[in-house]
mmCIF file of C-alpha atoms in Angstrom:
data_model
loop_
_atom_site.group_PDB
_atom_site.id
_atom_site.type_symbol
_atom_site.label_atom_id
_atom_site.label_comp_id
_atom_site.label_asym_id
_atom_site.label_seq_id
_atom_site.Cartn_x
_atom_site.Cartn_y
_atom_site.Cartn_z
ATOM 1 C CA UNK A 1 -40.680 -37.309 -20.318
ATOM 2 C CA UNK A 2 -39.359 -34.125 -20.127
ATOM 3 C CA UNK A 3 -42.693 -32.482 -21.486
ATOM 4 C CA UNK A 4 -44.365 -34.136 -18.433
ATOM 5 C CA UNK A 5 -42.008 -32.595 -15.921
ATOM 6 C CA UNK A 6 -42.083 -28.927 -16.992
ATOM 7 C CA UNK A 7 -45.594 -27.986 -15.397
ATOM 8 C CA UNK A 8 -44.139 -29.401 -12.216
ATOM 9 C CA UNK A 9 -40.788 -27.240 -12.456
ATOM 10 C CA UNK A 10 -42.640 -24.339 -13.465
ATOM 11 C CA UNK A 11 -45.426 -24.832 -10.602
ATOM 12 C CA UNK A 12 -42.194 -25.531 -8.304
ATOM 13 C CA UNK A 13 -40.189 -22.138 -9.157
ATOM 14 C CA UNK A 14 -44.038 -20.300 -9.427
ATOM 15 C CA UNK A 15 -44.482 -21.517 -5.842
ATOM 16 C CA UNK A 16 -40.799 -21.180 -4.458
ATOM 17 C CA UNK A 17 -41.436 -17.459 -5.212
ATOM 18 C CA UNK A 18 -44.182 -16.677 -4.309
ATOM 19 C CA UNK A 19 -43.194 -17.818 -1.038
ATOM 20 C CA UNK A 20 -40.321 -15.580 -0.920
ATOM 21 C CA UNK A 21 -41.990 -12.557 -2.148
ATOM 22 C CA UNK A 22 -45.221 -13.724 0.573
ATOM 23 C CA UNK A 23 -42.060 -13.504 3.335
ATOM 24 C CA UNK A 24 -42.368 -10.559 5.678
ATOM 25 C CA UNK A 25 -39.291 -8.219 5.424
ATOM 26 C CA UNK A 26 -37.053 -8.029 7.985
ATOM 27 C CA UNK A 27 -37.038 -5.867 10.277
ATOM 28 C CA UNK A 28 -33.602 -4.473 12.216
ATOM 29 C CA UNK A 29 -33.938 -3.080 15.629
ATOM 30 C CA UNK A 30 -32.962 0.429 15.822
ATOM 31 C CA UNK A 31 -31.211 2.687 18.337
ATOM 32 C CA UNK A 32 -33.509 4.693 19.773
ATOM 33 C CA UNK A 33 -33.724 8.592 19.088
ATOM 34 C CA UNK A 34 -34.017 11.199 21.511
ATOM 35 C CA UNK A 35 -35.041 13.745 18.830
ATOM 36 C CA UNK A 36 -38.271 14.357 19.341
ATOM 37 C CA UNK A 37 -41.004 14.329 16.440
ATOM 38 C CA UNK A 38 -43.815 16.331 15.506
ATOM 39 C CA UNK A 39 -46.037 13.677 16.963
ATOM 40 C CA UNK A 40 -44.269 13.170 20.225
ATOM 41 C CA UNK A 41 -45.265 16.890 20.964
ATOM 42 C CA UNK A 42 -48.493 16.772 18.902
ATOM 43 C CA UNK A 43 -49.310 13.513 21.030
ATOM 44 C CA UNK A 44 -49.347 15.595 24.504
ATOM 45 C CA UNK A 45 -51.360 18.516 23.654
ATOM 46 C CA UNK A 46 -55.311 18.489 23.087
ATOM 47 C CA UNK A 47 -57.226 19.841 20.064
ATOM 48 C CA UNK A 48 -58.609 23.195 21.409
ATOM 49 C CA UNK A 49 -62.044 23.243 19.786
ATOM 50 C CA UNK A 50 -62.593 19.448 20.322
ATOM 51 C CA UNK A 51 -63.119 17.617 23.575
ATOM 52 C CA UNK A 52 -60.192 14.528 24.114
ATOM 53 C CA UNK A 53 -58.591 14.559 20.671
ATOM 54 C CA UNK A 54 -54.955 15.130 20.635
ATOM 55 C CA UNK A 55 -53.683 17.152 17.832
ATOM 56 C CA UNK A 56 -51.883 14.351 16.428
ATOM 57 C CA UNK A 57 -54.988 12.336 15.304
ATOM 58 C CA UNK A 58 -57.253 15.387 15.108
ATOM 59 C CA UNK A 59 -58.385 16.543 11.367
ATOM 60 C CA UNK A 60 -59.304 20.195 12.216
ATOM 61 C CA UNK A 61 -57.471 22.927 10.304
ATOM 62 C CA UNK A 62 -56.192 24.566 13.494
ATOM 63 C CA UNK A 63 -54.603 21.160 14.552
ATOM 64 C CA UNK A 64 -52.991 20.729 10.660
ATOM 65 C CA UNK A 65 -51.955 24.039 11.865
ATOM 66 C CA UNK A 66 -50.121 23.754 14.952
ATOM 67 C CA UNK A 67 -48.519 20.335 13.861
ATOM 68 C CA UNK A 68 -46.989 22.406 10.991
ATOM 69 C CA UNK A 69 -45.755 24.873 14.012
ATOM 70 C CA UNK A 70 -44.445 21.997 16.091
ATOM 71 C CA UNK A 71 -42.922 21.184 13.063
ATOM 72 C CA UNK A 72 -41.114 24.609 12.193
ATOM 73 C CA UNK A 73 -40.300 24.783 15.778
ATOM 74 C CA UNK A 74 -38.592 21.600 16.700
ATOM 75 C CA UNK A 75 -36.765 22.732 13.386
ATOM 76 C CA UNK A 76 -35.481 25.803 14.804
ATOM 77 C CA UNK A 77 -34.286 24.159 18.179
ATOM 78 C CA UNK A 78 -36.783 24.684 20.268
ATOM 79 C CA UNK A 79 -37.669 21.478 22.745
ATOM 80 C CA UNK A 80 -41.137 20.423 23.692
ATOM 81 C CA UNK A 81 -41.676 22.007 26.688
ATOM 82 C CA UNK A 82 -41.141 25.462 24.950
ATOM 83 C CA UNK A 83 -44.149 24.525 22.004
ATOM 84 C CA UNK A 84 -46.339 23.127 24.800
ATOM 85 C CA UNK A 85 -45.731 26.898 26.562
ATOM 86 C CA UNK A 86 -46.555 28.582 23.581
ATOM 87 C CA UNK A 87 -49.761 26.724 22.986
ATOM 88 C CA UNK A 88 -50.821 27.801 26.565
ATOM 89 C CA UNK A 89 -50.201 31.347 25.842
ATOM 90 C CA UNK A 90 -51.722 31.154 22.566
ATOM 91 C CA UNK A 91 -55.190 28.874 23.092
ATOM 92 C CA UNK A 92 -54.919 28.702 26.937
ATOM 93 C CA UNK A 93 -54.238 25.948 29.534
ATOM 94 C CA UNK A 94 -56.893 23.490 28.108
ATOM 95 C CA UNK A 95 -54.143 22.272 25.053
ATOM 96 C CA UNK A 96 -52.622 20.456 28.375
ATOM 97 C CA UNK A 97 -55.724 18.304 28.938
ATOM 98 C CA UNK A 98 -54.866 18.718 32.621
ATOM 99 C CA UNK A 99 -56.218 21.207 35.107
ATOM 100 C CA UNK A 100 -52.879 23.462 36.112
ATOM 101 C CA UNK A 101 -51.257 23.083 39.469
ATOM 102 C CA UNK A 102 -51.985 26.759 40.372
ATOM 103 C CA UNK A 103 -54.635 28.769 42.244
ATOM 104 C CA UNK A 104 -58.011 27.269 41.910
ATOM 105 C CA UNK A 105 -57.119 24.637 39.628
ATOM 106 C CA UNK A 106 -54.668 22.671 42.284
ATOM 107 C CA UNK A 107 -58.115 21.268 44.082
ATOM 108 C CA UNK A 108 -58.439 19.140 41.374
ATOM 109 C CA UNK A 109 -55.394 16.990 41.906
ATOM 110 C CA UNK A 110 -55.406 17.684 45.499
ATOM 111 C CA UNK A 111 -59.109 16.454 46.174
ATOM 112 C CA UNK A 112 -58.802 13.043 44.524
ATOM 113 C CA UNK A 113 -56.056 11.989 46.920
ATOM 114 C CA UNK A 114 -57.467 13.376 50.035
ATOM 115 C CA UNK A 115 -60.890 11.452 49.260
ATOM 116 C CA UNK A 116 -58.813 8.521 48.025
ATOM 117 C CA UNK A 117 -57.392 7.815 51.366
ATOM 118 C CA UNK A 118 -60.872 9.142 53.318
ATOM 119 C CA UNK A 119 -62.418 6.419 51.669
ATOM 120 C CA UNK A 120 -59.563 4.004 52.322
ATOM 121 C CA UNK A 121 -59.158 5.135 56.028
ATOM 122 C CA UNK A 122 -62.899 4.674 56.790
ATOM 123 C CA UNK A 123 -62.600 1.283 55.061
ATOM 124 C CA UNK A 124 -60.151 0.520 57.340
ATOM 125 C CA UNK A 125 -61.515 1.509 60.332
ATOM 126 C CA UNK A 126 -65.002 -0.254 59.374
ATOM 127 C CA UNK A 127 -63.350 -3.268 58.845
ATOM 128 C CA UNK A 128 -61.169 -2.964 62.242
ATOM 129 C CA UNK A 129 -64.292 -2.242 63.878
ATOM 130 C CA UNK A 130 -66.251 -5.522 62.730
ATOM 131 C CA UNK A 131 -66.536 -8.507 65.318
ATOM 132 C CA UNK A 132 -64.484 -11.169 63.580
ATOM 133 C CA UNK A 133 -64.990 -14.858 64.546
ATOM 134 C CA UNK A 134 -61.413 -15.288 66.166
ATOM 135 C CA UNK A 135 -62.223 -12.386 68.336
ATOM 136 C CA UNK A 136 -65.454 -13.645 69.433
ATOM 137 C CA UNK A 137 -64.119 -15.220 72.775
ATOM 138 C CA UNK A 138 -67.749 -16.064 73.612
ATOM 139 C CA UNK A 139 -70.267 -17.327 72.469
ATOM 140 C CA UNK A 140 -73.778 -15.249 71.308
ATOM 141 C CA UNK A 141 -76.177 -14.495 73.747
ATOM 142 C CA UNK A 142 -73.032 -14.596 76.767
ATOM 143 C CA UNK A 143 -73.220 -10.853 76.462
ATOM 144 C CA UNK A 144 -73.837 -9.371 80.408
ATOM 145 C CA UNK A 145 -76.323 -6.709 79.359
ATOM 146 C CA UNK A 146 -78.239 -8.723 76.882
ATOM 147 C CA UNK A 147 -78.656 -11.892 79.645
ATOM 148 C CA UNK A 148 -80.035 -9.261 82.287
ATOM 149 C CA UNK A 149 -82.252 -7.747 79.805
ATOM 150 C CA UNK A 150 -83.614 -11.514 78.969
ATOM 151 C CA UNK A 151 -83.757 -11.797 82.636
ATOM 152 C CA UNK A 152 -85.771 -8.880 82.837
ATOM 153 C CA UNK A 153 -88.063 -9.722 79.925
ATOM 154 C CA UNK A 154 -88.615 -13.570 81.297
ATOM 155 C CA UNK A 155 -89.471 -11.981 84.934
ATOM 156 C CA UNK A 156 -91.765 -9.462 83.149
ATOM 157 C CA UNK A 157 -93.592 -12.553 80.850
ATOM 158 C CA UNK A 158 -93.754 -14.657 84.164
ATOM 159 C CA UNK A 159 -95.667 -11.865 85.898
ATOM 160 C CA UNK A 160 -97.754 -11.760 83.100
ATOM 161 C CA UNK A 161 -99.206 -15.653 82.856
ATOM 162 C CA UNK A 162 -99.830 -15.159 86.569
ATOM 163 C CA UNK B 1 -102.059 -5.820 85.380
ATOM 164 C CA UNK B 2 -99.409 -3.475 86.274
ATOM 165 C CA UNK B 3 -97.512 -2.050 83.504
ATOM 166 C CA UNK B 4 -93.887 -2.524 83.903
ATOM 167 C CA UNK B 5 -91.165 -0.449 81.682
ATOM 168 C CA UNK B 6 -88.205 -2.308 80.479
ATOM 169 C CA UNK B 7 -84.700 -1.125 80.014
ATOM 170 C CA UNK B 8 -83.277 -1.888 77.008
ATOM 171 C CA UNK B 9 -79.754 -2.474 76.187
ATOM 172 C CA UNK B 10 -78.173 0.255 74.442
ATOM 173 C CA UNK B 11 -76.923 -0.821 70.830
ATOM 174 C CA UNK B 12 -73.958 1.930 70.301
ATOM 175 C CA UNK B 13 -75.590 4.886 68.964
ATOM 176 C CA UNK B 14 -72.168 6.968 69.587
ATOM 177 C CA UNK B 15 -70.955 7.841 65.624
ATOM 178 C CA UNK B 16 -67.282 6.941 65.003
ATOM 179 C CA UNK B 17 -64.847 9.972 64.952
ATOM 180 C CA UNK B 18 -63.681 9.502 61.191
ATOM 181 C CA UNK B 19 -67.000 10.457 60.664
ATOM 182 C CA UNK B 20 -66.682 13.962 60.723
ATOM 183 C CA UNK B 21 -63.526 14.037 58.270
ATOM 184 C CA UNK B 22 -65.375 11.673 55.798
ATOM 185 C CA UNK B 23 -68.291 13.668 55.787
ATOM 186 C CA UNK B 24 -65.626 16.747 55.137
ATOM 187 C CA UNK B 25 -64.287 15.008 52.606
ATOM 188 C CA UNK B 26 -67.597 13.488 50.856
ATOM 189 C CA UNK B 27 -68.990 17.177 51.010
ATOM 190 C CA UNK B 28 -66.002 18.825 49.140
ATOM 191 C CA UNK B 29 -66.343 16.741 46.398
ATOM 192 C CA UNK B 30 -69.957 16.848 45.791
ATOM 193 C CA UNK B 31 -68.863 20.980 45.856
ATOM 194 C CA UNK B 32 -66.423 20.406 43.537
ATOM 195 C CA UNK B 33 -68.690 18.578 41.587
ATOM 196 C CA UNK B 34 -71.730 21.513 41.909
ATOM 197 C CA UNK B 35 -69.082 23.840 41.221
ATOM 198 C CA UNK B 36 -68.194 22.867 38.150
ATOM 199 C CA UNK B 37 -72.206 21.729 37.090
ATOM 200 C CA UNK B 38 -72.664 25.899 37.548
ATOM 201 C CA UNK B 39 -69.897 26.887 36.037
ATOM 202 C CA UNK B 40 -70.712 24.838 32.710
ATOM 203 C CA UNK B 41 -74.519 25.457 32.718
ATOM 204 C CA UNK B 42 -73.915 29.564 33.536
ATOM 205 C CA UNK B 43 -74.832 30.338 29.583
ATOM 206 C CA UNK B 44 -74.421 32.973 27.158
ATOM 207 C CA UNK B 45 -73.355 35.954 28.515
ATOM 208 C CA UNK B 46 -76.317 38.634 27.266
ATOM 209 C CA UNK B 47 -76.276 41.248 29.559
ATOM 210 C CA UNK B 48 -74.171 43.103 32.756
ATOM 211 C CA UNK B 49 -71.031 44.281 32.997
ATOM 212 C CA UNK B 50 -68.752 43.875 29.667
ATOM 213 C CA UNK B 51 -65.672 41.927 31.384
ATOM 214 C CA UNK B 52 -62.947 44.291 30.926
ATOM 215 C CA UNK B 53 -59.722 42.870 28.743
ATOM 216 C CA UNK B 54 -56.758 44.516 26.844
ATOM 217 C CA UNK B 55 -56.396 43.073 23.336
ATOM 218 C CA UNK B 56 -52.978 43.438 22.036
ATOM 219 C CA UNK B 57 -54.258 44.374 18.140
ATOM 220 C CA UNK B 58 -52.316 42.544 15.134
ATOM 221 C CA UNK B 59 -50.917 46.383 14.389
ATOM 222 C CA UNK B 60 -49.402 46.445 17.568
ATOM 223 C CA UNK B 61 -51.540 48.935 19.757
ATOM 224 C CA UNK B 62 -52.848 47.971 22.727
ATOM 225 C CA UNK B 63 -56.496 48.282 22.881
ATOM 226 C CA UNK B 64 -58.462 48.664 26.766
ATOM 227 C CA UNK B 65 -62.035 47.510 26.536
ATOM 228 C CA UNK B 66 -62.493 49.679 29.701
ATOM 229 C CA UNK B 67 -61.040 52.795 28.670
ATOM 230 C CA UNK B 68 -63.708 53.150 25.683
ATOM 231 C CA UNK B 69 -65.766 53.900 28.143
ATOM 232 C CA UNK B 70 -68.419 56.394 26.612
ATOM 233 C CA UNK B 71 -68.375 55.012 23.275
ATOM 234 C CA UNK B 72 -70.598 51.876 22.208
ATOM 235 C CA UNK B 73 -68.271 48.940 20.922
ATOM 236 C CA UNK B 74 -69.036 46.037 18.927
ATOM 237 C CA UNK B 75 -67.183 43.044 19.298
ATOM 238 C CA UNK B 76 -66.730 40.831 17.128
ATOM 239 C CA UNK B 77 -65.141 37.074 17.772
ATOM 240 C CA UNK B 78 -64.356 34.773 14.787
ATOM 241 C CA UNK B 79 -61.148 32.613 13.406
ATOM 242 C CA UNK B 80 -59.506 32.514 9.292
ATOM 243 C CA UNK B 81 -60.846 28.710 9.597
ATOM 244 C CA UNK B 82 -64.156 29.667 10.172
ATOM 245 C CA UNK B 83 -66.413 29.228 6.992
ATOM 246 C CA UNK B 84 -69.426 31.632 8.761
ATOM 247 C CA UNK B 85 -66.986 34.433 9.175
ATOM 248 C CA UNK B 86 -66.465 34.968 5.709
ATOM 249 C CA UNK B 87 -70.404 35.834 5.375
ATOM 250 C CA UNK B 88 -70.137 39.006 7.696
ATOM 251 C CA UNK B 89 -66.793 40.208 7.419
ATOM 252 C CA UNK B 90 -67.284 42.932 4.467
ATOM 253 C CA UNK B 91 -70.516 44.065 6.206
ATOM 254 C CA UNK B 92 -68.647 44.726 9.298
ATOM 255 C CA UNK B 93 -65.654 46.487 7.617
ATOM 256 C CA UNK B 94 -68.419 48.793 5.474
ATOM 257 C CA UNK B 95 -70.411 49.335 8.653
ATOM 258 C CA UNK B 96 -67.267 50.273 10.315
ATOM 259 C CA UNK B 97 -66.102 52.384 7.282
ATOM 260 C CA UNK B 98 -69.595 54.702 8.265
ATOM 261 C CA UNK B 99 -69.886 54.841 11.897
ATOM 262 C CA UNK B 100 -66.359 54.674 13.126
ATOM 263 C CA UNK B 101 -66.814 58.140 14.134
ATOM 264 C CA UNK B 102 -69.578 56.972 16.342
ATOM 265 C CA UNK B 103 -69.196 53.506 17.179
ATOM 266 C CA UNK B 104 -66.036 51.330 17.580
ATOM 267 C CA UNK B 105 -65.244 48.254 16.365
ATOM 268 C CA UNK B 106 -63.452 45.332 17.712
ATOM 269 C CA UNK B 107 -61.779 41.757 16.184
ATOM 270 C CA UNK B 108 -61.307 38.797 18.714
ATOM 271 C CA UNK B 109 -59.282 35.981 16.493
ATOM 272 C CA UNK B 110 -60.214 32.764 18.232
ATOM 273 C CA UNK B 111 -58.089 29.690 18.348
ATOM 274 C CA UNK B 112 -55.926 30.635 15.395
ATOM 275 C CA UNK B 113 -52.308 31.179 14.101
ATOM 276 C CA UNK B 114 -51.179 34.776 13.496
ATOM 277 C CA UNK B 115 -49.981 33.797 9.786
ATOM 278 C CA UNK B 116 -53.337 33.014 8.600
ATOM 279 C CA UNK B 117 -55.265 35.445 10.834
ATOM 280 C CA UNK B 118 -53.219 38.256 9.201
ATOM 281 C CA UNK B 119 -53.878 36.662 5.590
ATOM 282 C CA UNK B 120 -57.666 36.457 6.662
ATOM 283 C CA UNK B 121 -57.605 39.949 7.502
ATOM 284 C CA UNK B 122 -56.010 41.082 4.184
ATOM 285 C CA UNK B 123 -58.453 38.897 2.233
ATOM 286 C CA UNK B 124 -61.055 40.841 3.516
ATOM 287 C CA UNK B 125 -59.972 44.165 3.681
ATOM 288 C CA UNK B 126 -60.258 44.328 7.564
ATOM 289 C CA UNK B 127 -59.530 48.170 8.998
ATOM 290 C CA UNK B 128 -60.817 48.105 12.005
ATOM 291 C CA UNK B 129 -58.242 47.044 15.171
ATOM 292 C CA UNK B 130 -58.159 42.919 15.570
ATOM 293 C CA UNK B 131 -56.040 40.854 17.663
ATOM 294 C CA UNK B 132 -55.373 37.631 19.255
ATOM 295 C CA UNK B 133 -57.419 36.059 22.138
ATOM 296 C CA UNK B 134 -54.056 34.982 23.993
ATOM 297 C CA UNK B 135 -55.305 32.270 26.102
ATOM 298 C CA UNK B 136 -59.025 32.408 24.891
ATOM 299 C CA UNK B 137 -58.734 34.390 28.365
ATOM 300 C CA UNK B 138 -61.359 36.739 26.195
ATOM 301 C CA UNK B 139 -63.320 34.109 24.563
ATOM 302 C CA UNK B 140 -63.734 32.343 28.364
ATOM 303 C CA UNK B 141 -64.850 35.811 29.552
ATOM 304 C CA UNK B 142 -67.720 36.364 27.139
ATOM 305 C CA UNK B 143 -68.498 32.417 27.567
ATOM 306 C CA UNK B 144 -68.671 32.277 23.574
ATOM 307 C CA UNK B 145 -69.938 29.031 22.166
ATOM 308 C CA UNK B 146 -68.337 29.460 18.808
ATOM 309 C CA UNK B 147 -67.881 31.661 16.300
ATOM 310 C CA UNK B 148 -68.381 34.304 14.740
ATOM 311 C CA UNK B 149 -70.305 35.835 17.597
ATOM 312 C CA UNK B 150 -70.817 39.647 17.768
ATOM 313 C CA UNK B 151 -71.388 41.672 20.886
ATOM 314 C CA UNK B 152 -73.194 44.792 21.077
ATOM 315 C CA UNK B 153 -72.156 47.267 24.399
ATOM 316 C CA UNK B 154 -73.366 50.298 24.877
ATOM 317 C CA UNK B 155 -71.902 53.846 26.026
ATOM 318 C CA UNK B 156 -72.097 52.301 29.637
ATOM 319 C CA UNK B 157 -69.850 49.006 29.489
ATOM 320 C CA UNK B 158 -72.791 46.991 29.471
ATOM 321 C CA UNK B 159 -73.678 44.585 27.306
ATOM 322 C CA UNK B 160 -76.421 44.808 25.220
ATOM 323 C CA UNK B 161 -76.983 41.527 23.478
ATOM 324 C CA UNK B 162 -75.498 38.755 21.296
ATOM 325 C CA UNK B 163 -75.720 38.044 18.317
ATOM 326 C CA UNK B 164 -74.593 34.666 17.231
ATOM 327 C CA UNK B 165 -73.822 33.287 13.917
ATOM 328 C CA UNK B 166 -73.495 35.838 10.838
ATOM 329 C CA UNK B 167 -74.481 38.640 10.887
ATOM 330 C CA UNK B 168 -77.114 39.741 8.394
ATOM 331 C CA UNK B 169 -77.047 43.430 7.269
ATOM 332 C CA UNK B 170 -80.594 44.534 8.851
ATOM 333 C CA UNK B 171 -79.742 42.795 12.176
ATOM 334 C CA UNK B 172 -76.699 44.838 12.092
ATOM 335 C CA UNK B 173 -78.009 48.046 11.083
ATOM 336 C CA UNK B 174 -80.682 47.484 14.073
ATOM 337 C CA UNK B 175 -78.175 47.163 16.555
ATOM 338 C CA UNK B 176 -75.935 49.754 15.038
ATOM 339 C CA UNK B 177 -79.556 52.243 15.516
ATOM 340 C CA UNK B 178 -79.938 51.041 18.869
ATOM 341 C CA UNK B 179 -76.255 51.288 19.922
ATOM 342 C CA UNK B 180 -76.300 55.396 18.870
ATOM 343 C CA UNK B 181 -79.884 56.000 20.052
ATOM 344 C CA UNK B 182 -78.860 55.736 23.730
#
């Protein structure tokens, strides 16, 4: 009897823990942390020899590089906005991936807006402009200048069969 | 048969005032939009005026493109993680080591960190004044498409060509010849 029940204990206990080891870990939710990490910078400035990478994902050796300065920096107390301005002066405005809002550069925010609402404010005004069926008191053809210009043409054809 | 003219109605040929502004508006962006198409497609940079920078050198001297007026200058972008650089390096430090009397010689460090640039420099044995591009304000200047790139200005403060890529001893002996035969 008992020979015949092993297997099934031991299948029983094999199965019981795999289960448990199978389970997920738990997980705790955590306080948030206002210290910022070397990605949180990294993840806001651009790789300056490649085109839309930011240097947290980016492989180049200059980008190991200036994660390893975020790194020493946020270290020494600096915050982000001081790494981000040293990467400016460094490699230039183009670590921002955003045109600056001086000089020159201010057109480009400035001109999306201003054609933004062009386009909406001629939309508007096209569609204000459109005859609408609720406005159309009359019906087709009721129009003065179009019945004296049928007149006209009618008078014309008549003249012509004669 | 007499002919008889008939007037036809008008059908609102007078253009709506927004016109004007959306025309304004649809012609600044297609300027924009030029703009920028000439400003990418304006090339390599292989002859004119050299533009005029100050390079603050790794030794801490301030060096003024403009005031070496008189004297040819080759300049010479490239970065410590750039594999090509190592191929020219020694030739430009030996060339320099013989016609520094005649011709000076110039370092751009592109896109780098001082640590390694200064390491890089070492490695090599570099004498002649290098510094930082702060801002790749230089690099933007020249329009440089990579490095290394080496650029050969004469007496005048105009450039003379580009070489880009490494430099191989008999292209820089050529434009060493040409530099002091002006």
């Amino acid at each position: 009897m008992n020979d015949f029940r092993q297997p099934h204990l031991f299948l029983t206990l094999l199965l019981l823990s795999a289960l448990w080891f199978g389970l997920p870990t738990p997980t705790y939710a955590q306080e948030p942390s206002d210290t910022p990490t070397v990605n949180d910078v990294a993840g806001d400035l651009y790789c300056p020899l490649c085109t839309g990478q930011t240097v947290d994902v980016c492989a180049l050796e200059v980008c190991a590089d200036m994660r390893q300065i975020i790194a020493e920096r946020l270290a020494a107390g600096e915050s982000p906005e001081q790494i981000k301005a040293h990467f400016v002066e460094q490699y230039g405005p183009q670590v921002l991936g955003k045109p600056s809002t001086e000089g020159f550069h201010l057109t480009a925010w400035v001109i999306p807006f201003i054609a933004l609402g062009g386009a909406a404010m001629a939309l508007f005004l096209w569609l204000r402009g459109r005859p609408t069926p609720a406005r159309a008191t009359h019906p087709i053809g009721s129009d003065p200048s179009a019945d004296a210009y049928h007149a006209q043409l009618d008078r014309a054809l008549e003249r012509l069969d004669d | 048969m007499t002919t008889q003219t008939i007037d036809r109605p008008t059908l609102g040929t007078q253009r709506p005032w927004w016109m004007l502004p959306a025309l304004v508006v649809v012609l600044s962006v297609l300027g924009l939009l030029a703009y920028g198409l000439m400003a990418r497609g304006r090339g390599q940079l292989v002859d004119g005026p050299a533009p005029d920078f100050t390079l603050q050198s790794f030794a801490g001297e301030p060096v003024t493109l403009s005031e070496l007026r008189g004297q040819p200058v080759i300049l010479n972008f490239w970065a410590s993680w750039c594999r090509e650089c190592d191929k020219e390096m020694r030739l430009l430090e030996s060339s320099y080591q013989r016609y520094q009397d005649e011709i000076v010689f110039l370092g751009i460090d592109y896109i780098d960190t001082e640590d390694k640039a200064r390491a890089y420099l070492e490695q090599y044995g570099i004498t002649y004044p290098n510094g930082p591009d702060l801002g790749s304000r230089i690099a933007n200047d020249y329009r440089i498409k990579g490095v290394p790139e080496t650029f050969f200005i004469g007496k005048d403060g105009t450039v003379r060509g580009v070489h880009i890529g490494p430099l191989a001893q008999a292209d820089l002996e050529a434009w060493i010849e040409q530099l002091r035969n002006e």
